[in-house]
Each structure stands twice: as structure tokens, then as C-alpha cells.
CSV table of C-alpha atoms and ligand atoms in Angstrom, one decimal:
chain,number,residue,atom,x,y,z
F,1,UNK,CA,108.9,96.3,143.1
F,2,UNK,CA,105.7,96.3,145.2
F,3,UNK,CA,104.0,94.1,148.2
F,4,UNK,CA,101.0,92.4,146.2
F,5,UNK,CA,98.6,90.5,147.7
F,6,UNK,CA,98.7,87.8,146.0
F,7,UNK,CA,95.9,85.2,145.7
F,8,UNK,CA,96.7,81.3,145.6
F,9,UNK,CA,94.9,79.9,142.9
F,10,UNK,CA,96.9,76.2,143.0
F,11,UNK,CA,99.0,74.4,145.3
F,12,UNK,CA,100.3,70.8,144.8
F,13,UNK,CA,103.1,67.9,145.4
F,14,UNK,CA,104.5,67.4,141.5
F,15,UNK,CA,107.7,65.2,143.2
F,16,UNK,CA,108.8,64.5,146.5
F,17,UNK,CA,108.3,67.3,149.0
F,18,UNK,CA,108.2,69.4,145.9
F,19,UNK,CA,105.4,71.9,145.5
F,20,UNK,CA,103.8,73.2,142.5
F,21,UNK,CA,102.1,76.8,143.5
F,22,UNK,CA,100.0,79.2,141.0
F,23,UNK,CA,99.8,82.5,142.7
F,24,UNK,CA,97.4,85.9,140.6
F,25,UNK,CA,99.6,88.5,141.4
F,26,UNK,CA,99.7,90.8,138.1
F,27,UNK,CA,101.8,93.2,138.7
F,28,UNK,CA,104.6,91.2,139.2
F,29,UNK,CA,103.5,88.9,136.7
F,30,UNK,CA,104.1,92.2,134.3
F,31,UNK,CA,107.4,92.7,135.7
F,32,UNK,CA,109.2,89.6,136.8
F,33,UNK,CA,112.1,88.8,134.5
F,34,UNK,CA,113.8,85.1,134.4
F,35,UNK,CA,116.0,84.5,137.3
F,36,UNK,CA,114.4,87.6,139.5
F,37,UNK,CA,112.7,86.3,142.6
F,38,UNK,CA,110.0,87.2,144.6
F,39,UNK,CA,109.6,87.0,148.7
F,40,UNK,CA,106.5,85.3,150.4
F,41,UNK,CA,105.1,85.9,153.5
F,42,UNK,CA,103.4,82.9,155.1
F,43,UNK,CA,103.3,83.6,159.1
F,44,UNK,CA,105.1,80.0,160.3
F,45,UNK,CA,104.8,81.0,163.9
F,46,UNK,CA,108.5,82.2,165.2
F,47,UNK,CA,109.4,82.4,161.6
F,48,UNK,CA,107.1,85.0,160.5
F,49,UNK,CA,109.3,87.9,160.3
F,50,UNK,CA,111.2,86.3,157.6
F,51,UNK,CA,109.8,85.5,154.2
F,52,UNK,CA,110.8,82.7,151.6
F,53,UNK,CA,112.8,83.7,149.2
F,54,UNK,CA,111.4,81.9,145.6
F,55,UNK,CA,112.3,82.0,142.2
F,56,UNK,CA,110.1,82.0,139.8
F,57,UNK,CA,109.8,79.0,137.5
F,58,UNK,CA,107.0,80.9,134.8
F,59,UNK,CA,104.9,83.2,134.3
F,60,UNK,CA,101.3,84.0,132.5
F,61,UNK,CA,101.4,87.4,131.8
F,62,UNK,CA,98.0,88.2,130.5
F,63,UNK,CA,96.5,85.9,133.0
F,64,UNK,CA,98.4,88.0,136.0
F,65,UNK,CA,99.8,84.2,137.2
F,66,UNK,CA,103.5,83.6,138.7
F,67,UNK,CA,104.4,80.2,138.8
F,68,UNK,CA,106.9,79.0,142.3
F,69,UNK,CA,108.2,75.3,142.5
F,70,UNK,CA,109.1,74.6,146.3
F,71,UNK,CA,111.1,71.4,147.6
F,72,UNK,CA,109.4,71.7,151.8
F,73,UNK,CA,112.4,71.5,153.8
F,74,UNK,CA,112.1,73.5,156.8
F,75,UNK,CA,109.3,75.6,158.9
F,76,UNK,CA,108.3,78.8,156.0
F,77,UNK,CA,108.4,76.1,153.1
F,78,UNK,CA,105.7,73.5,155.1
F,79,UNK,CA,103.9,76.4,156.5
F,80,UNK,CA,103.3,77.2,152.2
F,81,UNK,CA,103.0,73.9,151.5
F,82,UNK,CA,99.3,74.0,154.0
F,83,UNK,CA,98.2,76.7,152.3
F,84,UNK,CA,95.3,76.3,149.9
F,85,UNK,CA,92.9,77.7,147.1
F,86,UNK,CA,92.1,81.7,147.7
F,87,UNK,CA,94.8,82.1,150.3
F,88,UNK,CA,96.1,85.8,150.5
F,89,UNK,CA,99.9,86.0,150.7
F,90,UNK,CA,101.8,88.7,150.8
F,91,UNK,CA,104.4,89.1,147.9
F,92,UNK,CA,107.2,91.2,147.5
F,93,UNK,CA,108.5,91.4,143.6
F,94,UNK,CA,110.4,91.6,141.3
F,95,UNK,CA,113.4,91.1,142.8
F,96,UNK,CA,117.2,90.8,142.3
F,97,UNK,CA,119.0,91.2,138.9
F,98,UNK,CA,117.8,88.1,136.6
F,99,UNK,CA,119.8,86.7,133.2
F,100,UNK,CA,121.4,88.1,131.4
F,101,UNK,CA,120.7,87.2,127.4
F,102,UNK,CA,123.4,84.5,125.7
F,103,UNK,CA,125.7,85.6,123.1
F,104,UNK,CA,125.3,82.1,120.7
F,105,UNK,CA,122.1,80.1,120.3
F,106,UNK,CA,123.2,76.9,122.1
F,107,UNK,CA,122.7,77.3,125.4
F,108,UNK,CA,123.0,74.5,128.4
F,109,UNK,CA,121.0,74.8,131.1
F,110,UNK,CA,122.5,72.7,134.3
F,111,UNK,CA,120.1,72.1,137.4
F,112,UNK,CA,120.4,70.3,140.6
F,113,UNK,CA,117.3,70.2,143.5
F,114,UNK,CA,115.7,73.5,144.3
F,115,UNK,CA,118.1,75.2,141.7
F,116,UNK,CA,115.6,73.6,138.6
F,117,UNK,CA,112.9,76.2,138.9
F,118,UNK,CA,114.7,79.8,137.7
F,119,UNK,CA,115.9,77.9,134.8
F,120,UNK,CA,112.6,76.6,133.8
F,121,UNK,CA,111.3,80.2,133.2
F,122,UNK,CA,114.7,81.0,131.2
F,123,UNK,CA,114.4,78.0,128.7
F,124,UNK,CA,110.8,79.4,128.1
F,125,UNK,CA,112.2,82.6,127.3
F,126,UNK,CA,115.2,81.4,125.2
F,127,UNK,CA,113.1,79.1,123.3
F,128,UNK,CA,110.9,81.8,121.9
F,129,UNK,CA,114.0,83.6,121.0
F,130,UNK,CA,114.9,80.4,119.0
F,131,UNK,CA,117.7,79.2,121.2
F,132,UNK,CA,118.8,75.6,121.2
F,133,UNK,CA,118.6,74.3,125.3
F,134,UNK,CA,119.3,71.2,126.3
F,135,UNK,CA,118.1,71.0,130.5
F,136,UNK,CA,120.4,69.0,132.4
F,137,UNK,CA,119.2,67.9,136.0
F,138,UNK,CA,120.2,66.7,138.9
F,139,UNK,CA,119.1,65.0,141.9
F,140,UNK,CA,119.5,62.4,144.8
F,141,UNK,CA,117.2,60.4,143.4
F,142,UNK,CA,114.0,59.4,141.4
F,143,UNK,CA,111.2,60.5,143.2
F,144,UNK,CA,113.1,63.9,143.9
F,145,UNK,CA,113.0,64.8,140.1
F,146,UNK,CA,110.1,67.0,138.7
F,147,UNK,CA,108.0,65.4,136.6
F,148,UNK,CA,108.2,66.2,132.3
F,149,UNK,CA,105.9,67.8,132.0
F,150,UNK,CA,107.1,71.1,133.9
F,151,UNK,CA,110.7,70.1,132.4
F,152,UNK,CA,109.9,69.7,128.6
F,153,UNK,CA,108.2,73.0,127.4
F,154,UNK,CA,111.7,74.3,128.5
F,155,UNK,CA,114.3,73.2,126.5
F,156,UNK,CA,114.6,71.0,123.3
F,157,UNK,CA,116.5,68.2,125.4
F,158,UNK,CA,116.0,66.8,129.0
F,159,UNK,CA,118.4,65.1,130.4
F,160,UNK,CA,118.4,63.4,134.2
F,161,UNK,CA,120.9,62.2,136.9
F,162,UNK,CA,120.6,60.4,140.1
F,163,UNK,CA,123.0,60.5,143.1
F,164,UNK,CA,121.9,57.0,143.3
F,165,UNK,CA,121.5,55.9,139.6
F,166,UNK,CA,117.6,55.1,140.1
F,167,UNK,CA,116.7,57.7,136.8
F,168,UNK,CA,118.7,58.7,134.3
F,169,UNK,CA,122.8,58.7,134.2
F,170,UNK,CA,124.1,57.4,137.7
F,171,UNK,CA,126.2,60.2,138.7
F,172,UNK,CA,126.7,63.9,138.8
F,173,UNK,CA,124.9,66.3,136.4
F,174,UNK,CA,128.4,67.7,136.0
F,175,UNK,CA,129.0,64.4,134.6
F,176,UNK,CA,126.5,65.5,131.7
F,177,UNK,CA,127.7,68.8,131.5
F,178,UNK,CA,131.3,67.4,130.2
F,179,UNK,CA,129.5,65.3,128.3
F,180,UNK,CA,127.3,68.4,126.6
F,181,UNK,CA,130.9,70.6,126.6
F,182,UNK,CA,132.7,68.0,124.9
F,183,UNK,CA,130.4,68.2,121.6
F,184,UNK,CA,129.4,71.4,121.2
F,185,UNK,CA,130.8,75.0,119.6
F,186,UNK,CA,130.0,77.8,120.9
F,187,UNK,CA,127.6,77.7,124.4
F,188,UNK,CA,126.4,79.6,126.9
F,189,UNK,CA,125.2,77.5,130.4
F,190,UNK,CA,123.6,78.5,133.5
F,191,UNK,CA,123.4,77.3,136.5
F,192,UNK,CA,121.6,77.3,139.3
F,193,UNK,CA,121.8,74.2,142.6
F,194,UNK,CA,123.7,73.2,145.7
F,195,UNK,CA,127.0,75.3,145.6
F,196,UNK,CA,129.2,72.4,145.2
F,197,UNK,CA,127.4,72.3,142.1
F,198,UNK,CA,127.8,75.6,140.9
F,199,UNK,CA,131.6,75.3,141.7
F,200,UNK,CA,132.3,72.2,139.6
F,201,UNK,CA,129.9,73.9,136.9
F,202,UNK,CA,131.8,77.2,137.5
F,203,UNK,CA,135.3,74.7,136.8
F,204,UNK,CA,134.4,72.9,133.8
F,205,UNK,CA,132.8,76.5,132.1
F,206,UNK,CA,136.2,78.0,132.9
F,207,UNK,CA,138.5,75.7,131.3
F,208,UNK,CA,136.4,75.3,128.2
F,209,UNK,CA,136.2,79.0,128.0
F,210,UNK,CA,132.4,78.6,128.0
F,211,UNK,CA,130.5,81.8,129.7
F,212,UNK,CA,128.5,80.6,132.8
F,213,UNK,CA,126.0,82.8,135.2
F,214,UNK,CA,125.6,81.2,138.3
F,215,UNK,CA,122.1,82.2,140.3
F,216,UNK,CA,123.1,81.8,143.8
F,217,UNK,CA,121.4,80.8,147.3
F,218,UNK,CA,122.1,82.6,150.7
F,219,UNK,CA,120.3,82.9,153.9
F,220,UNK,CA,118.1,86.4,153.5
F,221,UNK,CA,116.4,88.4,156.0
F,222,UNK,CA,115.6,91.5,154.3
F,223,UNK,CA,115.8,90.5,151.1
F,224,UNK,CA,116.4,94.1,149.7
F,225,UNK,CA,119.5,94.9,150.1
F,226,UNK,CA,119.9,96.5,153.8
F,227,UNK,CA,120.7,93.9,156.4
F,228,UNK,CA,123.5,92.6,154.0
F,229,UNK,CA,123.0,89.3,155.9
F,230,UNK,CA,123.8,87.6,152.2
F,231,UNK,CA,126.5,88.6,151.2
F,232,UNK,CA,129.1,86.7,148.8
F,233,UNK,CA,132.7,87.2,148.6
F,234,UNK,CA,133.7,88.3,144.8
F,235,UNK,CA,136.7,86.8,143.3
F,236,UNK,CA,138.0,90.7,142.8
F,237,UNK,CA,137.0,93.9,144.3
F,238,UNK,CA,133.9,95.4,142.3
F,239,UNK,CA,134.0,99.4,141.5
F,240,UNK,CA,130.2,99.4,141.5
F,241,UNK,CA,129.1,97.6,145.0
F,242,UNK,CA,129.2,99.9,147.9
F,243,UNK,CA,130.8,96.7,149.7
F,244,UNK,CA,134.0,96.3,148.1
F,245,UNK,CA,134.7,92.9,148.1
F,246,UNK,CA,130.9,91.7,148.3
F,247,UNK,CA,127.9,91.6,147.1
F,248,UNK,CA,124.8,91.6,148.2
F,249,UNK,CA,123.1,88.2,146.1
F,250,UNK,CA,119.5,89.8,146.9
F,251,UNK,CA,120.0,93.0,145.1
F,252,UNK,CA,123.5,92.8,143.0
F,253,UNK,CA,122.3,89.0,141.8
F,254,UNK,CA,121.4,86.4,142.9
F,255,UNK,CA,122.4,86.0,139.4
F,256,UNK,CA,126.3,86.6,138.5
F,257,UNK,CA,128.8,85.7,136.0
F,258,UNK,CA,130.3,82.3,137.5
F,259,UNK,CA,134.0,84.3,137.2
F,260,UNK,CA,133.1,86.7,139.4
F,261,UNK,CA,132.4,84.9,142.5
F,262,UNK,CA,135.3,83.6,144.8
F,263,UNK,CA,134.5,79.8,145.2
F,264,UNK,CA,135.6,78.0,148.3
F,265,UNK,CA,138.2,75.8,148.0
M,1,LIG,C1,117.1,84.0,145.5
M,1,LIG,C2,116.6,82.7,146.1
M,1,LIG,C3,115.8,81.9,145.3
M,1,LIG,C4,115.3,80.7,145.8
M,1,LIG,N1,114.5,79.9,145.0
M,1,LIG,C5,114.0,78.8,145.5
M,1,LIG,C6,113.1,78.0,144.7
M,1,LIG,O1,112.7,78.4,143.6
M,1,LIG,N2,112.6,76.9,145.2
M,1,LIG,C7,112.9,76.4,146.5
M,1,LIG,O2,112.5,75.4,146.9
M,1,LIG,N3,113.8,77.1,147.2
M,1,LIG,C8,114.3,78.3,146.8
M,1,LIG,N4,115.2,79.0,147.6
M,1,LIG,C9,115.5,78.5,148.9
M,1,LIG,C10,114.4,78.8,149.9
M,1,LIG,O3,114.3,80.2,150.0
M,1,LIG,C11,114.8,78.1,151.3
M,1,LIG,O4,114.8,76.7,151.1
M,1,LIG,C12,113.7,78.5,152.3
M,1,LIG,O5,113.9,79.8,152.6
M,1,LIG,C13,113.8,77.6,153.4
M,1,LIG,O6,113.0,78.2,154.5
M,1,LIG,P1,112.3,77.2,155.6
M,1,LIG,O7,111.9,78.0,156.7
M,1,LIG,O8,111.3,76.3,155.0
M,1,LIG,O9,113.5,76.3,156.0
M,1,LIG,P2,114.8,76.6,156.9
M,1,LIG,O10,114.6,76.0,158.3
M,1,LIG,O11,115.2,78.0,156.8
M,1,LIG,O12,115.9,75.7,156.2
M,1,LIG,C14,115.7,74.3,155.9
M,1,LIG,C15,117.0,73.8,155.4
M,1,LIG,O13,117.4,74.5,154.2
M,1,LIG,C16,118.6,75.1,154.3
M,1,LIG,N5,118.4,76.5,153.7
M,1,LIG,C17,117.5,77.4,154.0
M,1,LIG,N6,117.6,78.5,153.3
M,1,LIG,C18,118.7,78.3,152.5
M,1,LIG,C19,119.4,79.1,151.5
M,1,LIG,N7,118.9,80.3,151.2
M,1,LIG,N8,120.5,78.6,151.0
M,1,LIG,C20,120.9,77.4,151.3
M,1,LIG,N9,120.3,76.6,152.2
M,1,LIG,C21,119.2,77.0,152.8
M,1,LIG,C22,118.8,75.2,155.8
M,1,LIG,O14,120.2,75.1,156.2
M,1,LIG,C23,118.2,73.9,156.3
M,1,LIG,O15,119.0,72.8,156.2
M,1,LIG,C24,115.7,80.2,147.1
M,1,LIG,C25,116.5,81.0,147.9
M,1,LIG,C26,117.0,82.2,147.4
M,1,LIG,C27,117.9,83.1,148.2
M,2,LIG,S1,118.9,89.8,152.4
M,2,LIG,FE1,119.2,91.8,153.4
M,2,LIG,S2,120.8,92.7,152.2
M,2,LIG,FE2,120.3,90.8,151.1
């Protein structure tokens, strides 16, 4: 892991409040694994201590490029948003513990808001492997959903729901989910959205005996594993975390195996 400067080459609205960024940082281009993230600095005034944690969605290895996909929804997120062409920003990366690979070739991918991006990497990775994805994402609503193009090169299938029915099936992605559980064999799914997402993903993986890895969201200062201001309670005590009953998500995930995480009820 190292602080690269990293130099903006691209910055743009692909959906609603949803940011497109192309950063040359090579050394973490080398490095960055699917589901690791990496942690920007981008000075918004009282918020500059803190950096945005940001998965990354792909990467161009011999190029040295990292690809971030950003809904802005508070003061660090707008402040990237303003940023343009040859701007300097710090980077710390890789971080966290990314995938980990599937044991069968079908794998299900399930998505919802800011959760897409991580998985957009991993159905690049998968597909070269010759895994069969099929992306399932969620959103509120139309103009909240990235457009194909970043969506496509990542699985074999696409498919969409609205909160509000204005694109794609009216409902919950978990809707599609049961759908995709129902008439398959073997799977593996990830997942990665709002937590009541991950829950009733977590559920439905459960009862069909389906292995799910969850990447998770927290509130992180550090973002390395000192402050432990994000830690998650586990569903059982872990022999390996210094913390007993927790984890850190910054440094023991933010991905984990669905099972191992004590959802609230
Ligand atoms: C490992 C990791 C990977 C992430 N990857 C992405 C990504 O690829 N794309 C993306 O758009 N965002 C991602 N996020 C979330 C992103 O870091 C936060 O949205 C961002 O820090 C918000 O900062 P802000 O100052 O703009 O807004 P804030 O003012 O801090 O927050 C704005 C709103 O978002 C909520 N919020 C902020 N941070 C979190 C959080 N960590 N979990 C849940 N709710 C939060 C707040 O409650 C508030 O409602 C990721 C977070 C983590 C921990
Ligand atoms: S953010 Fe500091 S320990 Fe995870």
C-alpha cells in the first residue's frame, strides 16, 4: 500500500449525481485487486482530514489507470466531483481484503446504488476466467442507473430494477435475485449496496445454500485499521481479529462471507 499522487485524467456525470473518474496512479493500478479500495484526499474545507473511501470499478494495468464510479452525496464526494483534468490527488491503495474467487462458473452478481462499482471490476475479472455473470441492479429510479455501457463488459446478462418501476422490473433487485436462484445449479453471488440489501441478499443466499460475500459500507476515518471507528459485529467470535467479536471492514474486509456477519434484525 502507498500514498500516490495520482493525476486525474477524466471526470464526468455518466447518471444522476453519479461520477465517472479516470485517475494514472500505476502503482496501485499494478496492485489493486477486485473489491480492494482505495482512499482519496480532496481537501472539502472542515472535511479534509478525512478521505473518501472508493472502490474501484476497473482498472488498466499497463496504462497505470484506476477507474472510481461516485454517486455526490455529501461535502468529500461534491468537492471530487469539481475537480478536473491534471488535478493531483492524493491516493492511498490498495486497500482492504478484495474477493475471494467462486467455486462454480455461474456466478450472480447483485448491486444496488453506490454498491454497483466493486462488482463491475469483479465481472471483468470473472469473465476472463470464463465465468458465466449475470449483473443484477438496483436503484430508486431511472436516471439513477449507470448507463450500459459501463454495465455490459461485465457480465453476460444485465438486468435492472426500479424502486419506482420507471426501468426495468418494478421492485427490489432481491426480487431478481429469487428470480436468478430459482433457475440455476450451482452459484456463487456477491453483493455489494444499501445494507438492507445485503441482508435480504444475505437471506435468500442462506436458505438456498448459495455462498454469498458481502462487501460492506461503514463510516471510516483512518481507513487502516487503527481508529477501529468501522467496526462490524460478526455473527460468531473470530480466532483471528484482535477484536473478538468485530472486525474492522477497512482492513479485515470490506469484503466478507455474508455468514459471517451479524445482521440486524
Ligand atoms: C470500502 C468502501 C467503498 C466505497 N465505495 C464507494 C464507491 O465505489 N462509490 C461511491 O459512491 N461510494 C462509495 N463508498 C461510500 C463513500 O465513501 C461515501 O459515500 C463518502 O465517504 C461520502 O462522503 P461525503 O463527504 O461526500 O458525504 P457525507 O456527508 O459523509 O455523507 C453523505 C451521506 O452518505 C451517508 N454516508 C457517508 N458515508 C457512508 C458510508 N461509508 N456508509 C453508509 N453511508 C454513508 C451519510 O449518512 C450521508 O447521508 C464506499 C465506502 C466504503 C467504506
Ligand atoms: S477506518 Fe480506522 S480502523 Fe477502519
Amino acid at each position: 500500500m502507498i500514498d500516490e499522487q495520482a493525476r486525474l485524467l477524466s471526470n464526468r456525470e455518466v447518471a444522476a449525481d453519479f461520477f465517472w473518474a479516470r485517475l494514472n496512479a500505476p502503482y496501485i493500478a499494478a496492485h489493486i485487486e477486485p473489491g480492494q479500495f482505495v482512499n482519496i484526499e480532496v481537501g472539502a474545507g472542515g472535511a479534509a482530514l478525512l478521505r473518501v473511501p472508493l472502490s474501484v470499478s476497473g482498472v488498466d494495468r499497463e496504462a497505470g489507470i484506476i477507474e472510481v464510479l461516485y454517486e455526490a452525496v455529501g461535502p468529500k464526494t461534491r468537492a471530487l466531483s469539481r475537480f478536473g483534468p491534471d488535478a493531483m490527488l492524493p491516493t492511498l491503495g490498495p486497500l482492504g481484503q478484495g474477493f475471494a474467487p467462486p467455486e462454480d462458473r455461474q456466478v450472480v452478481l447483485v448491486g444496488g446504488g453506490i454498491g454497483v462499482p466493486p462488482l463491475l471490476y469483479w465481472g471483468l475479472e470473472l469473465r476472463q476466467r470464463a465465468h458465466q455473470i449475470a449483473l443484477l441492479v438496483g436503484a430508486r429510479t431511472a436516471n439513477k442507473h449507470l448507463p450500459s455501457e459501463l454495465l455490459t463488459p461485465a457480465a453476460d446478462r444485465v438486468r435492472r430494477a426500479t424502486d419506482d418501476g420507471s426501468r426495468g422490473h418494478a421492485g427490489l433487485v432481491t426480487d431478481l435475485l429469487q428470480d436468478e436462484l430459482a433457475g440455476k445449479g450451482p452459484c456463487a453471488v456477491y453483493c455489494c449496496g444499501p445494507p438492507g440489501m445485503m441482508r435480504a441478499t444475505a437471506a435468500l443466499c442462506l436458505a438456498a445454500q448459495v455462498p454469498c460475500q458481502v462487501s460492506l459500507e461503514a463510516y471510516m476515518a483512518c481507513g487502516i485499521g487503527i481508529c477501529v471507528g468501522c467496526a462490524v459485529e460478526l455473527a460468531a467470535a473470530k480466532g483471528d481479529t484482535e477484536y473478538g467479536r468485530y472486525a474492522r471492514v477497512c482492513v479485515d474486509g470490506p469484503v466478507f462471507d455474508s455468514r459471517q456477519i451479524q445482521w440486524p434484525t
